[in-house]
Amino acid sequence: MTRIAVLISFSGAGGVERMVLNLIDGFAAHGVAVDLLAIRAESAHLGALPEGVRMIDLGTRHSTLAIPTLARYLAAERPAALLAAKDRAIRAAVLARALARVPCRIVGRLGTNLSAALEGKAGLQRWLRTAPMRLLYRPVEHVVAVSQGVLDDTRRLTGLPAARLSVIRNPVVTPRLAQLATEAPPHPWTEASEPPLILAAGRLTEQKDFPTLLRAFATVRAARPARLAILGEGRGRAALTALAQELGIADALLLPGFAPNPYAWMARARLFVLSSAWEGSPNVLTEALALGVPSVATDCPSGPREVLAGGRFGPLVPVGDPAQLAQAMLATLAAPLAPDTLRAAVADYTQAAAAAAYLRVLLPQLQPERP
């Protein structure tokens, strides 16, 4: 049986971890054996793995420190290919292969527009993060970007030729998505049809810009009854709670923390809102559309414009503009698109399609059939 390895650092309950685990399920469905090489093997998403998947804890909490152990693994196990998820994992994979001196095809996966993520950082800090990419990415056989915006940014940063870069949509729509959406309502707010429940989800950090969402929601609530729930945890909780008190919306805001099954919330929301300052390809927005939930998003780099087809499947508003975000939220609540229209928007984001596309670049000699 062909065996591949997947290297990832589990940094919490983020979308990258969920997408990589969805991919692994898809690989297993193709009959490919997988070694899941974990840095910081702690994640709320880690549960039972499919048959043919081995979990190997590299015993460290940092990608650089994992290089010697990874090199020993490559020398001993000699997988046909290695998928490295995230920039630091890609760098570690390149250095480990050089130490191991074994043939192993490396494919990197980048899920963030790195230039946008570093925009507010000091010039030296940006240079230290991006300059090594031009050197360390040279030996990588292929790099997958989750959106065209991420691909364009990666090409600028690395100088890689177009032939070694491709866009593969995230494996967001899985067979379990619709099933999980039908589970019992997780909170009384999800059981009531009125006032409408507005939902957002993501880590409570600067990237997701939930303060702008709270300010927009205050305007929405002044115009009509509504409730807002934000699923996720993070260091910004205290500041969001204080801002909600200041805006007078604390009684209509719920911060329930990490939700093991966000889809039971999502399926019962009347509106989903993505307020991010930057993204790679926003999985939660894709999931909302897959469940037929009307959505609004910021036109941030990168991904929302691609998912929403330039605004065809939901309004796009400027980043950090609560007035325009509120206007779009009110308009979408008043005249939502039909669920079937929204589901059709994300037909390319299925687990089966993504797994087959990744296997075509990981194992080009096998050329798995297109789903």
mmCIF file of C-alpha atoms in Angstrom:
data_model
loop_
_atom_site.group_PDB
_atom_site.id
_atom_site.type_symbol
_atom_site.label_atom_id
_atom_site.label_comp_id
_atom_site.label_asym_id
_atom_site.label_seq_id
_atom_site.Cartn_x
_atom_site.Cartn_y
_atom_site.Cartn_z
ATOM 1 C CA MET A 1 0.000 0.000 0.000
ATOM 2 C CA THR A 2 1.284 3.473 -0.878
ATOM 3 C CA ARG A 3 2.111 5.460 2.252
ATOM 4 C CA ILE A 4 2.350 9.238 2.547
ATOM 5 C CA ALA A 5 3.072 11.478 5.513
ATOM 6 C CA VAL A 6 1.277 14.620 6.632
ATOM 7 C CA LEU A 7 3.157 17.072 8.855
ATOM 8 C CA ILE A 8 1.206 19.606 10.894
ATOM 9 C CA SER A 9 1.569 21.599 14.076
ATOM 10 C CA PHE A 10 -1.650 21.466 16.075
ATOM 11 C CA SER A 11 -1.883 24.996 17.411
ATOM 12 C CA GLY A 12 -5.396 24.856 18.822
ATOM 13 C CA ALA A 13 -8.896 24.527 17.407
ATOM 14 C CA GLY A 14 -8.335 26.373 14.150
ATOM 15 C CA GLY A 15 -9.567 25.739 10.643
ATOM 16 C CA VAL A 16 -6.213 24.459 9.330
ATOM 17 C CA GLU A 17 -6.295 21.463 11.653
ATOM 18 C CA ARG A 18 -9.871 20.641 10.682
ATOM 19 C CA MET A 19 -9.123 20.903 6.963
ATOM 20 C CA VAL A 20 -6.033 18.697 7.195
ATOM 21 C CA LEU A 21 -7.965 16.040 9.091
ATOM 22 C CA ASN A 22 -10.702 16.216 6.443
ATOM 23 C CA LEU A 23 -8.016 15.678 3.804
ATOM 24 C CA ILE A 24 -6.636 12.666 5.662
ATOM 25 C CA ASP A 25 -10.119 11.130 5.717
ATOM 26 C CA GLY A 26 -10.265 11.685 1.970
ATOM 27 C CA PHE A 27 -6.829 10.096 1.429
ATOM 28 C CA ALA A 28 -7.894 7.043 3.417
ATOM 29 C CA ALA A 29 -11.030 6.756 1.254
ATOM 30 C CA HIS A 30 -8.695 6.498 -1.778
ATOM 31 C CA GLY A 31 -6.904 3.560 -0.152
ATOM 32 C CA VAL A 32 -3.742 5.522 0.663
ATOM 33 C CA ALA A 33 -2.059 4.836 4.012
ATOM 34 C CA VAL A 34 -1.202 7.994 5.980
ATOM 35 C CA ASP A 35 1.225 8.794 8.795
ATOM 36 C CA LEU A 36 0.011 11.894 10.638
ATOM 37 C CA LEU A 37 3.173 13.532 11.995
ATOM 38 C CA ALA A 38 2.085 15.843 14.775
ATOM 39 C CA ILE A 39 3.884 18.756 16.372
ATOM 40 C CA ARG A 40 2.002 19.699 19.560
ATOM 41 C CA ALA A 41 -0.370 16.761 19.247
ATOM 42 C CA GLU A 42 -3.213 18.469 21.056
ATOM 43 C CA SER A 43 -6.362 19.501 19.229
ATOM 44 C CA ALA A 44 -10.076 19.576 19.906
ATOM 45 C CA HIS A 45 -10.466 18.163 16.383
ATOM 46 C CA LEU A 46 -8.335 15.079 17.018
ATOM 47 C CA GLY A 47 -10.621 12.114 17.486
ATOM 48 C CA ALA A 48 -10.772 8.653 16.010
ATOM 49 C CA LEU A 49 -8.634 8.430 12.890
ATOM 50 C CA PRO A 50 -9.673 6.341 9.877
ATOM 51 C CA GLU A 51 -8.273 2.879 9.241
ATOM 52 C CA GLY A 52 -4.836 3.055 7.670
ATOM 53 C CA VAL A 53 -3.873 6.297 9.456
ATOM 54 C CA ARG A 54 -1.084 6.232 12.043
ATOM 55 C CA MET A 55 -0.696 9.077 14.523
ATOM 56 C CA ILE A 56 2.985 9.798 15.252
ATOM 57 C CA ASP A 57 3.710 12.408 17.911
ATOM 58 C CA LEU A 58 7.054 14.046 17.105
ATOM 59 C CA GLY A 59 7.437 14.906 20.777
ATOM 60 C CA THR A 60 8.061 18.623 20.458
ATOM 61 C CA ARG A 61 6.104 21.858 20.429
ATOM 62 C CA HIS A 62 8.061 23.693 17.732
ATOM 63 C CA SER A 63 8.610 22.938 14.047
ATOM 64 C CA THR A 64 12.343 23.704 14.143
ATOM 65 C CA LEU A 65 12.925 21.367 17.085
ATOM 66 C CA ALA A 66 11.068 18.611 15.218
ATOM 67 C CA ILE A 67 13.619 18.523 12.360
ATOM 68 C CA PRO A 68 15.945 15.797 13.802
ATOM 69 C CA THR A 69 13.021 13.503 14.700
ATOM 70 C CA LEU A 70 11.405 14.125 11.314
ATOM 71 C CA ALA A 71 14.690 13.301 9.553
ATOM 72 C CA ARG A 72 14.922 9.994 11.447
ATOM 73 C CA TYR A 73 11.330 9.198 10.490
ATOM 74 C CA LEU A 74 11.997 9.892 6.792
ATOM 75 C CA ALA A 75 15.142 7.745 6.813
ATOM 76 C CA ALA A 76 13.393 4.839 8.527
ATOM 77 C CA GLU A 77 9.928 4.901 6.927
ATOM 78 C CA ARG A 78 10.647 6.407 3.470
ATOM 79 C CA PRO A 79 7.109 7.606 2.653
ATOM 80 C CA ALA A 80 6.374 8.240 -1.013
ATOM 81 C CA ALA A 81 5.487 11.872 -0.302
ATOM 82 C CA LEU A 82 5.159 14.366 2.537
ATOM 83 C CA LEU A 83 2.455 17.033 2.772
ATOM 84 C CA ALA A 84 3.581 19.881 5.030
ATOM 85 C CA ALA A 85 0.806 22.160 6.232
ATOM 86 C CA LYS A 86 1.803 25.773 7.032
ATOM 87 C CA ASP A 87 4.975 27.714 6.318
ATOM 88 C CA ARG A 88 7.094 26.573 9.278
ATOM 89 C CA ALA A 89 6.224 22.923 8.627
ATOM 90 C CA ILE A 90 7.333 23.338 4.999
ATOM 91 C CA ARG A 91 10.693 24.711 6.123
ATOM 92 C CA ALA A 92 11.126 21.870 8.626
ATOM 93 C CA ALA A 93 10.293 19.279 5.953
ATOM 94 C CA VAL A 94 12.890 20.652 3.533
ATOM 95 C CA LEU A 95 15.654 20.649 6.164
ATOM 96 C CA ALA A 96 14.705 17.194 7.499
ATOM 97 C CA ARG A 97 14.786 15.667 4.013
ATOM 98 C CA ALA A 98 18.232 17.172 3.437
ATOM 99 C CA LEU A 99 19.443 15.574 6.683
ATOM 100 C CA ALA A 100 17.823 12.211 5.914
ATOM 101 C CA ARG A 101 19.145 12.132 2.320
ATOM 102 C CA VAL A 102 16.195 10.105 1.077
ATOM 103 C CA PRO A 103 13.918 10.584 -1.946
ATOM 104 C CA CYS A 104 10.607 11.927 -0.698
ATOM 105 C CA ARG A 105 8.416 14.300 -2.676
ATOM 106 C CA ILE A 106 7.488 17.367 -0.597
ATOM 107 C CA VAL A 107 4.251 19.258 -1.183
ATOM 108 C CA GLY A 108 3.543 22.347 0.907
ATOM 109 C CA ARG A 109 0.123 23.722 1.780
ATOM 110 C CA LEU A 110 -0.346 27.423 2.535
ATOM 111 C CA GLY A 111 -3.651 28.609 3.922
ATOM 112 C CA THR A 112 -2.956 32.272 4.727
ATOM 113 C CA ASN A 113 -2.164 35.394 2.766
ATOM 114 C CA LEU A 114 1.125 35.928 4.576
ATOM 115 C CA SER A 115 1.733 39.459 3.289
ATOM 116 C CA ALA A 116 -1.646 40.573 4.649
ATOM 117 C CA ALA A 117 -1.039 38.823 7.967
ATOM 118 C CA LEU A 118 2.303 40.635 8.373
ATOM 119 C CA GLU A 119 1.092 44.041 7.166
ATOM 120 C CA GLY A 120 1.089 45.642 10.608
ATOM 121 C CA LYS A 121 4.479 44.235 11.632
ATOM 122 C CA ALA A 122 7.811 46.047 11.615
ATOM 123 C CA GLY A 123 9.823 45.896 8.403
ATOM 124 C CA LEU A 124 12.599 43.753 9.912
ATOM 125 C CA GLN A 125 10.074 41.326 11.351
ATOM 126 C CA ARG A 126 8.387 40.969 7.946
ATOM 127 C CA TRP A 127 11.746 40.434 6.245
ATOM 128 C CA LEU A 128 12.871 37.790 8.751
ATOM 129 C CA ARG A 129 9.649 35.878 8.178
ATOM 130 C CA THR A 130 9.473 36.055 4.385
ATOM 131 C CA ALA A 131 13.061 36.335 3.077
ATOM 132 C CA PRO A 132 14.007 32.705 3.915
ATOM 133 C CA MET A 133 11.073 31.480 1.799
ATOM 134 C CA ARG A 134 12.949 32.233 -1.439
ATOM 135 C CA LEU A 135 15.750 29.900 -0.366
ATOM 136 C CA LEU A 136 13.927 27.188 1.583
ATOM 137 C CA TYR A 137 11.053 26.748 -0.867
ATOM 138 C CA ARG A 138 13.348 26.063 -3.842
ATOM 139 C CA PRO A 139 13.606 22.291 -3.171
ATOM 140 C CA VAL A 140 9.842 21.902 -2.618
ATOM 141 C CA GLU A 141 8.333 19.981 -5.513
ATOM 142 C CA HIS A 142 4.932 21.698 -5.328
ATOM 143 C CA VAL A 143 3.075 24.255 -3.216
ATOM 144 C CA VAL A 144 -0.706 24.229 -2.884
ATOM 145 C CA ALA A 145 -2.526 27.464 -2.088
ATOM 146 C CA VAL A 146 -6.091 27.447 -0.784
ATOM 147 C CA SER A 147 -7.149 30.423 -2.919
ATOM 148 C CA GLN A 148 -5.942 32.396 -5.910
ATOM 149 C CA GLY A 149 -5.094 35.304 -3.623
ATOM 150 C CA VAL A 150 -2.833 33.088 -1.503
ATOM 151 C CA LEU A 151 -1.219 31.668 -4.655
ATOM 152 C CA ASP A 152 -0.460 35.137 -6.049
ATOM 153 C CA ASP A 153 1.034 36.199 -2.709
ATOM 154 C CA THR A 154 3.094 33.003 -2.436
ATOM 155 C CA ARG A 155 4.493 33.437 -5.929
ATOM 156 C CA ARG A 156 5.580 37.011 -5.092
ATOM 157 C CA LEU A 157 7.243 35.902 -1.839
ATOM 158 C CA THR A 158 8.967 32.746 -3.082
ATOM 159 C CA GLY A 159 9.705 33.398 -6.744
ATOM 160 C CA LEU A 160 8.535 29.867 -7.569
ATOM 161 C CA PRO A 161 7.496 29.251 -11.183
ATOM 162 C CA ALA A 162 3.787 28.977 -11.907
ATOM 163 C CA ALA A 163 4.120 25.285 -12.804
ATOM 164 C CA ARG A 164 5.028 24.450 -9.193
ATOM 165 C CA LEU A 165 2.044 26.253 -7.695
ATOM 166 C CA SER A 166 -1.655 25.415 -7.816
ATOM 167 C CA VAL A 167 -4.929 26.298 -6.138
ATOM 168 C CA ILE A 168 -6.849 23.469 -4.485
ATOM 169 C CA ARG A 169 -10.030 24.400 -2.665
ATOM 170 C CA ASN A 170 -10.322 23.359 0.959
ATOM 171 C CA PRO A 171 -12.124 20.081 1.779
ATOM 172 C CA VAL A 172 -14.874 21.906 3.632
ATOM 173 C CA VAL A 173 -17.998 20.038 2.519
ATOM 174 C CA THR A 174 -17.804 16.555 4.000
ATOM 175 C CA PRO A 175 -20.414 13.790 4.208
ATOM 176 C CA ARG A 176 -20.726 14.518 7.940
ATOM 177 C CA LEU A 177 -21.456 18.236 7.560
ATOM 178 C CA ALA A 178 -25.182 17.905 6.908
ATOM 179 C CA GLN A 179 -25.481 15.177 9.537
ATOM 180 C CA LEU A 180 -23.843 17.288 12.251
ATOM 181 C CA ALA A 181 -26.078 20.212 11.325
ATOM 182 C CA THR A 182 -29.147 18.175 12.323
ATOM 183 C CA GLU A 183 -27.979 17.484 15.872
ATOM 184 C CA ALA A 184 -29.935 18.885 18.807
ATOM 185 C CA PRO A 185 -30.077 22.682 19.129
ATOM 186 C CA PRO A 186 -27.071 23.659 21.257
ATOM 187 C CA HIS A 187 -28.619 26.730 22.945
ATOM 188 C CA PRO A 188 -32.102 28.226 23.468
ATOM 189 C CA TRP A 189 -31.237 31.045 21.060
ATOM 190 C CA THR A 190 -30.930 28.497 18.252
ATOM 191 C CA GLU A 191 -34.457 27.202 18.877
ATOM 192 C CA ALA A 192 -36.288 30.503 18.445
ATOM 193 C CA SER A 193 -37.147 31.879 15.016
ATOM 194 C CA GLU A 194 -37.339 35.418 16.394
ATOM 195 C CA PRO A 195 -35.366 37.487 17.017
ATOM 196 C CA PRO A 196 -33.056 36.271 14.217
ATOM 197 C CA LEU A 197 -29.748 34.738 15.255
ATOM 198 C CA ILE A 198 -26.654 36.200 13.579
ATOM 199 C CA LEU A 199 -23.593 33.967 13.815
ATOM 200 C CA ALA A 200 -19.848 34.445 13.516
ATOM 201 C CA ALA A 201 -17.041 32.014 14.308
ATOM 202 C CA GLY A 202 -13.287 32.074 14.733
ATOM 203 C CA ARG A 203 -10.560 32.684 17.226
ATOM 204 C CA LEU A 204 -11.068 35.830 19.264
ATOM 205 C CA THR A 205 -7.993 37.494 17.820
ATOM 206 C CA GLU A 206 -7.048 40.553 15.785
ATOM 207 C CA GLN A 207 -7.339 38.680 12.482
ATOM 208 C CA LYS A 208 -11.093 38.095 12.829
ATOM 209 C CA ASP A 209 -11.811 41.762 13.726
ATOM 210 C CA PHE A 210 -14.845 41.012 15.869
ATOM 211 C CA PRO A 211 -14.851 44.576 17.323
ATOM 212 C CA THR A 212 -15.991 45.812 13.892
ATOM 213 C CA LEU A 213 -18.722 43.165 13.935
ATOM 214 C CA LEU A 214 -19.902 44.275 17.390
ATOM 215 C CA ARG A 215 -20.115 47.896 16.246
ATOM 216 C CA ALA A 216 -22.033 46.840 13.135
ATOM 217 C CA PHE A 217 -24.342 44.679 15.227
ATOM 218 C CA ALA A 218 -25.102 47.630 17.512
ATOM 219 C CA THR A 219 -26.380 49.491 14.429
ATOM 220 C CA VAL A 220 -28.380 46.459 13.293
ATOM 221 C CA ARG A 221 -29.975 46.082 16.708
ATOM 222 C CA ALA A 222 -30.929 49.739 16.765
ATOM 223 C CA ALA A 223 -32.863 49.117 13.545
ATOM 224 C CA ARG A 224 -34.463 45.746 14.404
ATOM 225 C CA PRO A 225 -34.398 42.986 17.059
ATOM 226 C CA ALA A 226 -31.542 40.506 16.626
ATOM 227 C CA ARG A 227 -29.082 38.362 18.557
ATOM 228 C CA LEU A 228 -25.402 37.684 17.887
ATOM 229 C CA ALA A 229 -23.350 34.620 18.823
ATOM 230 C CA ILE A 230 -19.602 34.350 18.167
ATOM 231 C CA LEU A 231 -18.191 30.833 18.422
ATOM 232 C CA GLY A 232 -14.545 30.588 19.396
ATOM 233 C CA GLU A 233 -12.029 31.294 22.095
ATOM 234 C CA GLY A 234 -9.012 33.556 22.352
ATOM 235 C CA ARG A 235 -7.197 36.356 24.098
ATOM 236 C CA GLY A 236 -9.658 38.981 22.836
ATOM 237 C CA ARG A 237 -12.603 37.745 24.945
ATOM 238 C CA ALA A 238 -12.274 40.329 27.726
ATOM 239 C CA ALA A 239 -11.999 43.236 25.277
ATOM 240 C CA LEU A 240 -15.054 42.048 23.329
ATOM 241 C CA THR A 241 -17.074 41.688 26.521
ATOM 242 C CA ALA A 242 -16.121 45.216 27.580
ATOM 243 C CA LEU A 243 -16.966 46.630 24.149
ATOM 244 C CA ALA A 244 -20.379 44.931 24.182
ATOM 245 C CA GLN A 245 -21.129 46.596 27.525
ATOM 246 C CA GLU A 246 -20.016 49.961 26.153
ATOM 247 C CA LEU A 247 -22.218 49.567 23.047
ATOM 248 C CA GLY A 248 -25.226 48.447 25.080
ATOM 249 C CA ILE A 249 -25.544 45.075 23.333
ATOM 250 C CA ALA A 250 -24.309 42.733 26.081
ATOM 251 C CA ASP A 251 -27.785 41.261 26.580
ATOM 252 C CA ALA A 252 -27.926 40.274 22.892
ATOM 253 C CA LEU A 253 -24.379 38.866 22.605
ATOM 254 C CA LEU A 254 -23.292 35.312 23.339
ATOM 255 C CA LEU A 255 -19.668 34.154 23.483
ATOM 256 C CA PRO A 256 -20.026 30.410 24.126
ATOM 257 C CA GLY A 257 -16.370 29.558 23.442
ATOM 258 C CA PHE A 258 -15.181 26.690 21.265
ATOM 259 C CA ALA A 259 -18.107 24.697 19.843
ATOM 260 C CA PRO A 260 -17.339 21.013 19.130
ATOM 261 C CA ASN A 261 -20.193 21.071 16.611
ATOM 262 C CA PRO A 262 -20.486 24.568 15.125
ATOM 263 C CA TYR A 263 -22.793 23.273 12.375
ATOM 264 C CA ALA A 264 -25.725 22.791 14.745
ATOM 265 C CA TRP A 265 -25.419 26.526 15.447
ATOM 266 C CA MET A 266 -24.778 27.463 11.838
ATOM 267 C CA ALA A 267 -27.756 25.609 10.386
ATOM 268 C CA ARG A 268 -30.087 27.519 12.705
ATOM 269 C CA ALA A 269 -28.659 30.996 12.074
ATOM 270 C CA ARG A 270 -30.485 33.466 9.851
ATOM 271 C CA LEU A 271 -27.241 35.165 8.848
ATOM 272 C CA PHE A 272 -23.540 34.347 8.968
ATOM 273 C CA VAL A 273 -20.980 37.177 9.090
ATOM 274 C CA LEU A 274 -17.250 37.067 8.372
ATOM 275 C CA SER A 275 -15.584 40.273 9.565
ATOM 276 C CA SER A 276 -11.925 39.278 9.097
ATOM 277 C CA ALA A 277 -9.029 41.607 8.342
ATOM 278 C CA TRP A 278 -7.295 38.831 6.399
ATOM 279 C CA GLU A 279 -7.866 35.185 5.493
ATOM 280 C CA GLY A 280 -6.536 32.454 3.232
ATOM 281 C CA SER A 281 -9.768 30.773 2.261
ATOM 282 C CA PRO A 282 -12.444 31.247 4.955
ATOM 283 C CA ASN A 283 -13.725 27.788 5.861
ATOM 284 C CA VAL A 284 -16.534 28.979 8.113
ATOM 285 C CA LEU A 285 -17.941 31.128 5.313
ATOM 286 C CA THR A 286 -17.806 28.143 2.965
ATOM 287 C CA GLU A 287 -19.515 25.934 5.563
ATOM 288 C CA ALA A 288 -22.289 28.467 6.085
ATOM 289 C CA LEU A 289 -23.003 28.576 2.360
ATOM 290 C CA ALA A 290 -22.898 24.761 2.178
ATOM 291 C CA LEU A 291 -25.662 24.725 4.795
ATOM 292 C CA GLY A 292 -27.686 27.305 2.863
ATOM 293 C CA VAL A 293 -27.129 30.137 5.354
ATOM 294 C CA PRO A 294 -27.160 33.690 3.905
ATOM 295 C CA SER A 295 -23.790 35.330 4.469
ATOM 296 C CA VAL A 296 -21.963 38.652 4.478
ATOM 297 C CA ALA A 297 -18.176 39.053 4.404
ATOM 298 C CA THR A 298 -15.427 41.618 4.346
ATOM 299 C CA ASP A 299 -13.542 41.877 1.070
ATOM 300 C CA CYS A 300 -10.291 40.981 2.791
ATOM 301 C CA PRO A 301 -7.225 39.323 1.300
ATOM 302 C CA SER A 302 -7.720 36.516 0.423
ATOM 303 C CA GLY A 303 -10.669 34.270 -0.219
ATOM 304 C CA PRO A 304 -14.063 35.842 0.538
ATOM 305 C CA ARG A 305 -14.257 37.427 -2.918
ATOM 306 C CA GLU A 306 -13.565 34.025 -4.487
ATOM 307 C CA VAL A 307 -16.036 32.137 -2.268
ATOM 308 C CA LEU A 308 -18.799 34.694 -2.834
ATOM 309 C CA ALA A 309 -18.005 35.057 -6.560
ATOM 310 C CA GLY A 310 -17.381 38.778 -6.316
ATOM 311 C CA GLY A 311 -20.564 39.414 -4.325
ATOM 312 C CA ARG A 312 -22.909 37.222 -6.356
ATOM 313 C CA PHE A 313 -23.600 34.928 -3.389
ATOM 314 C CA GLY A 314 -23.430 37.525 -0.623
ATOM 315 C CA PRO A 315 -22.353 41.131 -0.043
ATOM 316 C CA LEU A 316 -18.675 42.050 0.245
ATOM 317 C CA VAL A 317 -17.846 45.113 2.344
ATOM 318 C CA PRO A 318 -14.594 46.975 3.109
ATOM 319 C CA VAL A 319 -12.462 45.726 5.999
ATOM 320 C CA GLY A 320 -12.987 47.596 9.266
ATOM 321 C CA ASP A 321 -16.103 49.503 8.170
ATOM 322 C CA PRO A 322 -18.921 48.866 10.677
ATOM 323 C CA ALA A 323 -21.400 51.154 8.893
ATOM 324 C CA GLN A 324 -21.207 49.292 5.578
ATOM 325 C CA LEU A 325 -21.133 45.933 7.351
ATOM 326 C CA ALA A 326 -24.326 46.832 9.239
ATOM 327 C CA GLN A 327 -26.019 47.953 6.028
ATOM 328 C CA ALA A 328 -25.137 44.656 4.321
ATOM 329 C CA MET A 329 -26.351 42.652 7.334
ATOM 330 C CA LEU A 330 -29.704 44.434 7.377
ATOM 331 C CA ALA A 331 -30.159 44.069 3.625
ATOM 332 C CA THR A 332 -29.368 40.342 3.719
ATOM 333 C CA LEU A 333 -31.719 39.710 6.633
ATOM 334 C CA ALA A 334 -34.462 41.489 4.699
ATOM 335 C CA ALA A 335 -33.865 39.715 1.359
ATOM 336 C CA PRO A 336 -31.826 36.502 1.731
ATOM 337 C CA LEU A 337 -30.794 34.343 -1.216
ATOM 338 C CA ALA A 338 -32.384 30.902 -1.545
ATOM 339 C CA PRO A 339 -30.556 28.068 0.282
ATOM 340 C CA ASP A 340 -30.125 26.005 -2.910
ATOM 341 C CA THR A 341 -28.449 28.959 -4.612
ATOM 342 C CA LEU A 342 -26.015 29.308 -1.713
ATOM 343 C CA ARG A 343 -25.192 25.594 -1.639
ATOM 344 C CA ALA A 344 -24.388 25.634 -5.352
ATOM 345 C CA ALA A 345 -21.796 28.367 -4.718
ATOM 346 C CA VAL A 346 -19.458 25.974 -2.890
ATOM 347 C CA ALA A 347 -19.763 22.864 -5.067
ATOM 348 C CA ASP A 348 -15.965 22.858 -5.635
ATOM 349 C CA TYR A 349 -15.159 22.656 -1.916
ATOM 350 C CA THR A 350 -15.940 18.981 -1.318
ATOM 351 C CA GLN A 351 -13.733 16.577 0.589
ATOM 352 C CA ALA A 352 -13.658 14.095 -2.304
ATOM 353 C CA ALA A 353 -12.594 16.714 -4.881
ATOM 354 C CA ALA A 354 -9.886 18.172 -2.621
ATOM 355 C CA ALA A 355 -8.396 14.798 -1.632
ATOM 356 C CA ALA A 356 -8.197 13.663 -5.263
ATOM 357 C CA ALA A 357 -6.554 16.953 -6.293
ATOM 358 C CA TYR A 358 -3.955 16.716 -3.506
ATOM 359 C CA LEU A 359 -3.141 13.118 -4.428
ATOM 360 C CA ARG A 360 -2.532 14.215 -8.010
ATOM 361 C CA VAL A 361 0.272 16.508 -6.831
ATOM 362 C CA LEU A 362 1.522 14.238 -4.019
ATOM 363 C CA LEU A 363 1.547 11.056 -6.090
ATOM 364 C CA PRO A 364 1.534 12.150 -9.742
ATOM 365 C CA GLN A 365 2.462 8.641 -10.827
ATOM 366 C CA LEU A 366 -0.873 7.304 -9.507
ATOM 367 C CA GLN A 367 -3.181 9.965 -10.989
ATOM 368 C CA PRO A 368 -6.329 9.172 -8.935
ATOM 369 C CA GLU A 369 -9.568 9.524 -10.817
ATOM 370 C CA ARG A 370 -11.426 12.802 -10.589
ATOM 371 C CA PRO A 371 -14.571 12.515 -8.422
#
